[in-house]
Amino acid sequence: MDITLPELEQVINYWRTQRPSTGEERALSPEVNGLAKLYALMIFHRKKSIPLETLDPVCLQLIEGWRKRAA
């Protein structure tokens, strides 16, 4: 199973509401930061989707958490 770029945007937005930016510098939470790196790499490599089995366990857990709540 894959995750598409638009789905990943939804995951990021979901976790941004769950774990908002903090501090004066408005730093991203570790969860959102990891997903944002994945998003950036997909754009850089011009990927429209990516297989879930290639993701690190933290990103995969965040995506699965989003899917459970979105269902």
mmCIF file of C-alpha atoms in Angstrom:
data_model
loop_
_atom_site.group_PDB
_atom_site.id
_atom_site.type_symbol
_atom_site.label_atom_id
_atom_site.label_comp_id
_atom_site.label_asym_id
_atom_site.label_seq_id
_atom_site.Cartn_x
_atom_site.Cartn_y
_atom_site.Cartn_z
ATOM 1 C CA MET A 1 0.000 0.000 0.000
ATOM 2 C CA ASP A 2 1.184 3.521 -0.819
ATOM 3 C CA ILE A 3 0.587 6.977 0.533
ATOM 4 C CA THR A 4 0.076 9.790 -1.942
ATOM 5 C CA LEU A 5 1.391 13.316 -1.676
ATOM 6 C CA PRO A 6 -2.097 14.786 -1.046
ATOM 7 C CA GLU A 7 -2.701 12.182 1.683
ATOM 8 C CA LEU A 8 0.616 13.068 3.282
ATOM 9 C CA GLU A 9 -0.444 16.726 3.285
ATOM 10 C CA GLN A 10 -3.577 15.690 5.167
ATOM 11 C CA VAL A 11 -1.504 13.689 7.655
ATOM 12 C CA ILE A 12 0.772 16.679 8.268
ATOM 13 C CA ASN A 13 -2.185 19.014 8.767
ATOM 14 C CA TYR A 14 -3.824 16.555 11.146
ATOM 15 C CA TRP A 15 -0.703 16.250 13.304
ATOM 16 C CA ARG A 16 -0.138 20.019 13.197
ATOM 17 C CA THR A 17 -3.489 20.435 14.942
ATOM 18 C CA GLN A 18 -2.648 17.669 17.429
ATOM 19 C CA ARG A 19 0.887 18.921 18.100
ATOM 20 C CA PRO A 20 1.026 22.641 17.227
ATOM 21 C CA SER A 21 4.223 24.623 16.796
ATOM 22 C CA THR A 22 5.830 25.805 20.021
ATOM 23 C CA GLY A 23 8.082 28.520 21.343
ATOM 24 C CA GLU A 24 8.869 31.931 19.998
ATOM 25 C CA GLU A 25 10.512 30.361 16.957
ATOM 26 C CA ARG A 26 7.302 28.374 16.249
ATOM 27 C CA ALA A 27 9.273 25.137 15.919
ATOM 28 C CA LEU A 28 7.499 22.138 14.435
ATOM 29 C CA SER A 29 6.828 19.225 16.720
ATOM 30 C CA PRO A 30 9.096 16.186 16.196
ATOM 31 C CA GLU A 31 6.162 14.318 14.644
ATOM 32 C CA VAL A 32 5.375 17.033 12.109
ATOM 33 C CA ASN A 33 9.054 17.616 11.400
ATOM 34 C CA GLY A 34 9.568 13.954 10.437
ATOM 35 C CA LEU A 35 6.537 13.999 8.159
ATOM 36 C CA ALA A 36 7.670 17.307 6.629
ATOM 37 C CA LYS A 37 11.053 15.774 5.752
ATOM 38 C CA LEU A 38 9.286 12.889 4.020
ATOM 39 C CA TYR A 39 7.071 15.378 2.161
ATOM 40 C CA ALA A 40 10.092 17.408 1.039
ATOM 41 C CA LEU A 41 11.896 14.311 -0.226
ATOM 42 C CA MET A 42 8.852 13.200 -2.184
ATOM 43 C CA ILE A 43 8.662 16.604 -3.862
ATOM 44 C CA PHE A 44 12.405 16.702 -4.521
ATOM 45 C CA HIS A 45 12.325 13.252 -6.141
ATOM 46 C CA ARG A 46 9.032 14.043 -7.922
ATOM 47 C CA LYS A 47 7.219 11.126 -6.297
ATOM 48 C CA LYS A 48 3.421 11.180 -6.383
ATOM 49 C CA SER A 49 3.245 8.302 -3.918
ATOM 50 C CA ILE A 50 5.545 6.160 -1.818
ATOM 51 C CA PRO A 51 5.181 2.594 -0.501
ATOM 52 C CA LEU A 52 4.394 2.503 3.208
ATOM 53 C CA GLU A 53 6.834 -0.356 3.767
ATOM 54 C CA THR A 54 9.733 1.960 2.846
ATOM 55 C CA LEU A 55 8.955 4.460 5.621
ATOM 56 C CA ASP A 56 10.627 4.666 8.982
ATOM 57 C CA PRO A 57 8.539 3.271 11.865
ATOM 58 C CA VAL A 58 7.733 6.687 13.362
ATOM 59 C CA CYS A 59 6.286 8.102 10.118
ATOM 60 C CA LEU A 60 4.407 4.883 9.517
ATOM 61 C CA GLN A 61 2.893 5.002 13.008
ATOM 62 C CA LEU A 62 1.797 8.623 12.493
ATOM 63 C CA ILE A 63 0.183 7.787 9.156
ATOM 64 C CA GLU A 64 -1.598 4.775 10.616
ATOM 65 C CA GLY A 65 -2.833 6.924 13.515
ATOM 66 C CA TRP A 66 -4.211 9.471 11.069
ATOM 67 C CA ARG A 67 -5.916 6.780 8.998
ATOM 68 C CA LYS A 68 -7.632 5.309 12.055
ATOM 69 C CA ARG A 69 -8.970 8.716 13.094
ATOM 70 C CA ALA A 70 -9.978 9.687 9.550
ATOM 71 C CA ALA A 71 -11.985 6.500 8.983
#
